[in-house]
CSV table of C-alpha atoms in Angstrom, one decimal:
chain,number,residue,atom,x,y,z
P,1,UNK,CA,70.6,-138.4,-33.1
P,2,UNK,CA,67.9,-138.2,-30.4
P,3,UNK,CA,65.2,-140.0,-32.6
P,4,UNK,CA,68.4,-142.9,-32.0
P,5,UNK,CA,68.9,-142.3,-28.7
P,6,UNK,CA,65.1,-142.4,-27.8
P,7,UNK,CA,64.5,-145.6,-30.0
P,8,UNK,CA,67.5,-147.3,-27.7
P,9,UNK,CA,66.0,-145.7,-24.5
P,10,UNK,CA,62.5,-147.9,-25.4
P,11,UNK,CA,64.0,-150.9,-26.3
P,12,UNK,CA,65.8,-151.0,-22.9
P,13,UNK,CA,62.5,-150.3,-21.0
P,14,UNK,CA,60.1,-152.5,-22.4
P,15,UNK,CA,64.0,-155.5,-22.3
P,16,UNK,CA,63.3,-154.2,-17.8
P,17,UNK,CA,59.6,-154.5,-18.3
P,18,UNK,CA,59.6,-158.3,-19.9
P,19,UNK,CA,62.3,-159.2,-17.4
P,20,UNK,CA,59.8,-157.8,-14.2
P,21,UNK,CA,56.9,-160.0,-16.5
P,22,UNK,CA,59.5,-163.1,-16.5
P,23,UNK,CA,60.0,-163.1,-13.0
P,24,UNK,CA,56.3,-162.2,-12.0
P,25,UNK,CA,55.4,-165.0,-14.5
P,26,UNK,CA,57.8,-167.7,-13.2
P,27,UNK,CA,58.1,-167.0,-9.0
P,28,UNK,CA,54.0,-166.1,-8.8
P,29,UNK,CA,51.4,-166.2,-11.5
P,30,UNK,CA,52.3,-169.8,-12.3
P,31,UNK,CA,52.8,-171.2,-9.2
P,32,UNK,CA,49.1,-169.7,-7.9
P,33,UNK,CA,46.9,-170.8,-10.9
P,34,UNK,CA,48.6,-174.5,-10.3
P,35,UNK,CA,48.5,-174.0,-6.4
P,36,UNK,CA,52.5,-174.6,-5.9
P,37,UNK,CA,54.4,-173.1,-4.0
P,38,UNK,CA,57.6,-171.6,-4.6
P,39,UNK,CA,60.8,-171.6,-2.4
P,40,UNK,CA,64.6,-170.6,-2.2
P,41,UNK,CA,67.6,-172.6,-1.3
P,42,UNK,CA,69.6,-171.5,1.3
P,43,UNK,CA,72.0,-174.2,1.6
P,44,UNK,CA,74.4,-176.5,-0.5
P,45,UNK,CA,72.5,-179.9,0.4
P,46,UNK,CA,71.5,-180.1,-3.2
P,47,UNK,CA,74.4,-179.2,-4.6
P,48,UNK,CA,74.7,-179.7,-8.1
P,49,UNK,CA,71.1,-179.4,-9.9
P,50,UNK,CA,69.4,-177.0,-6.8
P,51,UNK,CA,72.8,-174.8,-5.0
P,52,UNK,CA,72.0,-172.0,-3.0
P,53,UNK,CA,69.4,-168.7,-4.1
P,54,UNK,CA,67.6,-171.4,-6.4
P,55,UNK,CA,64.1,-171.0,-6.7
P,56,UNK,CA,62.5,-174.2,-6.2
P,57,UNK,CA,58.3,-174.3,-7.1
P,58,UNK,CA,57.0,-177.0,-5.0
P,59,UNK,CA,53.4,-178.7,-6.4
P,60,UNK,CA,51.4,-180.7,-4.1
P,61,UNK,CA,51.1,-184.7,-5.5
P,62,UNK,CA,49.4,-187.5,-4.2
P,63,UNK,CA,52.2,-189.1,-2.3
P,64,UNK,CA,51.6,-192.8,-4.3
P,65,UNK,CA,53.0,-191.2,-7.3
P,66,UNK,CA,56.4,-190.3,-5.5
P,67,UNK,CA,59.4,-192.6,-6.2
P,68,UNK,CA,63.1,-192.6,-5.8
P,69,UNK,CA,64.6,-190.2,-7.3
P,70,UNK,CA,62.2,-187.9,-7.0
P,71,UNK,CA,62.5,-184.0,-5.2
P,72,UNK,CA,60.2,-182.9,-2.9
P,73,UNK,CA,59.8,-181.4,0.0
P,74,UNK,CA,58.3,-182.3,3.6
P,75,UNK,CA,57.4,-181.2,6.8
P,76,UNK,CA,60.5,-182.1,9.3
P,77,UNK,CA,57.8,-182.4,12.2
P,78,UNK,CA,54.6,-183.0,11.3
P,79,UNK,CA,52.2,-180.1,11.5
P,80,UNK,CA,55.6,-177.3,12.0
P,81,UNK,CA,56.4,-174.4,9.3
P,82,UNK,CA,60.2,-175.1,8.7
P,83,UNK,CA,60.6,-178.0,5.7
P,84,UNK,CA,63.1,-179.5,3.7
P,85,UNK,CA,63.3,-180.4,0.2
P,86,UNK,CA,65.7,-183.0,-0.4
P,87,UNK,CA,65.8,-186.1,-2.8
P,88,UNK,CA,63.6,-189.4,-2.6
P,89,UNK,CA,66.0,-192.8,-1.9
P,90,UNK,CA,64.0,-195.1,-0.4
P,91,UNK,CA,60.1,-196.1,0.1
P,92,UNK,CA,59.4,-198.2,2.9
P,93,UNK,CA,56.5,-199.1,5.3
P,94,UNK,CA,56.5,-198.9,9.6
P,95,UNK,CA,55.7,-200.9,11.7
P,96,UNK,CA,51.9,-199.4,12.0
P,97,UNK,CA,51.5,-200.3,8.6
P,98,UNK,CA,51.9,-196.7,7.4
P,99,UNK,CA,54.5,-196.1,4.0
P,100,UNK,CA,57.4,-194.2,4.7
P,101,UNK,CA,59.7,-192.0,2.4
P,102,UNK,CA,63.6,-191.7,3.4
P,103,UNK,CA,65.6,-188.5,2.0
P,104,UNK,CA,68.5,-187.5,1.9
P,105,UNK,CA,70.4,-184.3,0.3
P,106,UNK,CA,73.0,-184.7,-2.6
P,107,UNK,CA,75.8,-183.3,-1.3
P,108,UNK,CA,75.2,-184.8,1.9
P,109,UNK,CA,76.6,-188.4,3.2
P,110,UNK,CA,74.0,-189.7,5.2
P,111,UNK,CA,70.0,-189.5,4.9
P,112,UNK,CA,68.0,-187.3,6.5
P,113,UNK,CA,67.7,-189.1,10.3
P,114,UNK,CA,64.1,-189.7,10.3
P,115,UNK,CA,61.5,-191.1,8.2
P,116,UNK,CA,59.0,-188.9,6.9
P,117,UNK,CA,54.9,-190.1,7.1
P,118,UNK,CA,52.9,-189.2,3.9
P,119,UNK,CA,50.9,-185.9,5.9
P,120,UNK,CA,54.2,-184.6,6.4
P,121,UNK,CA,55.2,-183.9,2.3
P,122,UNK,CA,54.3,-180.7,0.9
P,123,UNK,CA,54.7,-181.8,-2.5
P,124,UNK,CA,57.6,-182.9,-5.7
P,125,UNK,CA,59.4,-179.9,-6.9
P,126,UNK,CA,58.0,-178.8,-10.6
P,127,UNK,CA,60.7,-176.7,-11.7
P,128,UNK,CA,63.1,-174.5,-10.4
P,129,UNK,CA,65.1,-170.9,-11.3
P,130,UNK,CA,68.6,-170.2,-10.3
P,131,UNK,CA,69.4,-167.0,-8.8
P,132,UNK,CA,65.7,-166.3,-8.3
P,133,UNK,CA,66.0,-166.8,-4.7
P,134,UNK,CA,68.3,-164.4,-3.4
P,135,UNK,CA,66.1,-162.1,-4.7
P,136,UNK,CA,63.8,-163.2,-2.0
P,137,UNK,CA,66.2,-163.1,0.8
P,138,UNK,CA,67.7,-160.0,0.2
P,139,UNK,CA,64.7,-158.3,1.8
P,140,UNK,CA,63.1,-158.8,5.0
P,141,UNK,CA,59.2,-158.3,5.0
P,142,UNK,CA,58.9,-154.7,5.8
P,143,UNK,CA,61.8,-154.1,3.4
P,144,UNK,CA,59.8,-156.4,0.2
P,145,UNK,CA,56.3,-154.5,0.7
P,146,UNK,CA,58.4,-151.3,0.5
P,147,UNK,CA,60.1,-152.3,-2.4
P,148,UNK,CA,56.6,-154.1,-4.0
P,149,UNK,CA,54.6,-150.2,-3.7
P,150,UNK,CA,57.8,-148.6,-4.8
P,151,UNK,CA,58.6,-150.7,-8.2
P,152,UNK,CA,54.6,-150.8,-8.4
P,153,UNK,CA,54.3,-147.0,-8.5
P,154,UNK,CA,57.2,-146.9,-10.9
P,155,UNK,CA,55.3,-148.9,-13.2
P,156,UNK,CA,52.2,-147.5,-13.4
P,157,UNK,CA,54.1,-143.8,-13.6
P,158,UNK,CA,55.7,-145.0,-17.2
P,159,UNK,CA,52.4,-146.4,-17.4
P,160,UNK,CA,50.7,-143.0,-17.5
P,161,UNK,CA,53.2,-141.0,-19.3
P,162,UNK,CA,53.2,-143.4,-21.9
P,163,UNK,CA,49.5,-143.0,-22.4
P,164,UNK,CA,50.0,-139.3,-22.0
P,165,UNK,CA,52.7,-138.8,-24.6
P,166,UNK,CA,51.1,-141.1,-26.7
P,167,UNK,CA,48.2,-138.8,-27.0
P,168,UNK,CA,50.2,-136.0,-27.1
P,169,UNK,CA,52.1,-136.9,-30.3
P,170,UNK,CA,48.3,-137.5,-32.2
P,171,UNK,CA,47.4,-133.9,-31.7
P,172,UNK,CA,50.6,-132.4,-32.7
P,173,UNK,CA,50.1,-134.7,-35.7
P,174,UNK,CA,47.3,-133.6,-36.2
P,175,UNK,CA,47.8,-129.7,-35.9
P,176,UNK,CA,50.3,-130.0,-38.6
P,177,UNK,CA,48.5,-131.9,-41.5
P,178,UNK,CA,45.7,-129.0,-41.0
P,179,UNK,CA,47.5,-125.8,-42.9
P,180,UNK,CA,49.7,-128.5,-45.0
P,181,UNK,CA,45.9,-129.7,-46.2
P,182,UNK,CA,45.1,-126.1,-47.0
P,183,UNK,CA,48.3,-125.2,-49.0
P,184,UNK,CA,47.7,-128.3,-51.1
P,185,UNK,CA,44.2,-127.0,-52.5
P,186,UNK,CA,45.6,-123.7,-53.2
P,187,UNK,CA,48.1,-125.0,-55.0
P,188,UNK,CA,49.0,-124.6,-59.0
P,189,UNK,CA,48.6,-128.2,-60.1
P,190,UNK,CA,51.2,-129.5,-62.0
P,191,UNK,CA,51.1,-129.5,-65.9
P,192,UNK,CA,52.0,-127.8,-69.3
P,193,UNK,CA,52.6,-123.7,-69.5
P,194,UNK,CA,52.3,-121.5,-72.3
P,195,UNK,CA,55.0,-119.0,-73.8
P,196,UNK,CA,53.4,-115.9,-73.9
P,197,UNK,CA,56.1,-114.6,-76.9
P,198,UNK,CA,54.7,-117.4,-78.9
P,199,UNK,CA,51.4,-117.6,-78.0
P,200,UNK,CA,49.5,-121.1,-78.5
P,201,UNK,CA,52.4,-122.4,-80.9
P,202,UNK,CA,54.7,-123.2,-78.4
P,203,UNK,CA,54.4,-124.8,-75.1
P,204,UNK,CA,56.9,-125.8,-72.3
P,205,UNK,CA,56.5,-128.5,-69.7
P,206,UNK,CA,56.3,-127.0,-66.2
P,207,UNK,CA,57.3,-129.0,-62.8
P,208,UNK,CA,55.4,-131.4,-61.6
P,209,UNK,CA,54.1,-130.6,-58.0
P,210,UNK,CA,54.0,-133.3,-55.9
P,211,UNK,CA,51.6,-133.8,-52.7
P,212,UNK,CA,53.6,-133.9,-49.5
P,213,UNK,CA,53.1,-136.9,-47.5
P,214,UNK,CA,51.7,-135.6,-43.8
P,215,UNK,CA,53.7,-135.5,-40.7
P,216,UNK,CA,52.8,-137.2,-38.0
P,217,UNK,CA,53.8,-137.4,-34.4
P,218,UNK,CA,55.9,-141.0,-33.4
P,219,UNK,CA,54.0,-143.8,-34.0
P,220,UNK,CA,53.2,-145.5,-30.9
P,221,UNK,CA,51.7,-149.1,-32.1
P,222,UNK,CA,49.5,-151.0,-28.8
P,223,UNK,CA,50.1,-147.9,-26.8
P,224,UNK,CA,46.8,-149.2,-24.6
P,225,UNK,CA,47.6,-152.8,-24.2
P,226,UNK,CA,51.1,-151.9,-23.6
P,227,UNK,CA,49.8,-149.1,-20.1
P,228,UNK,CA,47.5,-152.1,-19.6
P,229,UNK,CA,50.4,-154.5,-19.5
P,230,UNK,CA,52.2,-152.1,-16.9
P,231,UNK,CA,49.2,-151.7,-15.0
P,232,UNK,CA,49.1,-155.1,-14.7
P,233,UNK,CA,52.3,-155.9,-13.9
P,234,UNK,CA,52.2,-153.3,-11.3
P,235,UNK,CA,49.1,-155.2,-9.7
P,236,UNK,CA,50.9,-158.7,-9.5
P,237,UNK,CA,53.6,-156.8,-7.9
P,238,UNK,CA,51.3,-155.7,-5.1
P,239,UNK,CA,49.4,-159.3,-4.5
P,240,UNK,CA,53.8,-160.5,-4.2
P,241,UNK,CA,53.8,-158.0,-1.7
P,242,UNK,CA,51.4,-159.6,0.3
P,243,UNK,CA,52.1,-162.6,0.3
P,244,UNK,CA,54.0,-164.8,2.6
P,245,UNK,CA,57.4,-166.0,2.4
P,246,UNK,CA,58.2,-169.5,2.4
P,247,UNK,CA,61.0,-171.1,4.4
P,248,UNK,CA,62.5,-174.7,3.9
P,249,UNK,CA,65.2,-176.2,6.3
P,250,UNK,CA,68.2,-178.9,5.7
P,251,UNK,CA,67.6,-180.6,8.9
P,252,UNK,CA,71.5,-182.3,8.3
P,253,UNK,CA,72.9,-179.1,9.1
P,254,UNK,CA,70.0,-176.8,10.4
P,255,UNK,CA,70.2,-174.1,8.5
P,256,UNK,CA,67.7,-172.2,6.9
P,257,UNK,CA,66.8,-172.6,2.7
P,258,UNK,CA,64.0,-170.2,2.4
């Protein structure tokens, strides 16, 4: 029963690790490698495609490539941090000859009030992950930092536990193998035996002695790789905790969509 429970425990632990790794990849690693920015939708102006709690990753793009129907993030006021993520419904030119964009939320009845200049556009939505944005909004800056350090410490501690327990099991297996090897050398070899009453006239087959397989501790394939992966996840979490939290603002409703 204990081996079964141990196996189930390892499966659950690895599922959690893989889940954390997936979150880190889609929310941190991929955006950073691509120069993109993750945002969290807080309002329902982009339902049904991007309901509240959706994490949208916005990638910078040449505004000349934007087309009607694209979902993009823009600064509500040029140079200000508040932004909105809506769909482009129109492209035009103002009196100064500058290209302008008209945005509107999919669930809104009217377009956003002011035309948007190319300098205000932060980028086009690259991909999105439902519900993942709730995790970002559940904690404030200091709470997020504490949570990141706690999770990172747990990952590093689990990596150390795996490494130490693996070495201990291997040493125990080696210690058990040594006396067994000595017993095998002193044991009589199997073969025919001689009946003392009959002299050399009759031989009965003796029981064959089979070599017992060496008992070893539980195998932990890829132990070093697994430990390294856990430490890498911990480092990524620490980097995530140090990153800034970007917020968007739904201009038609006046609510943060972080």
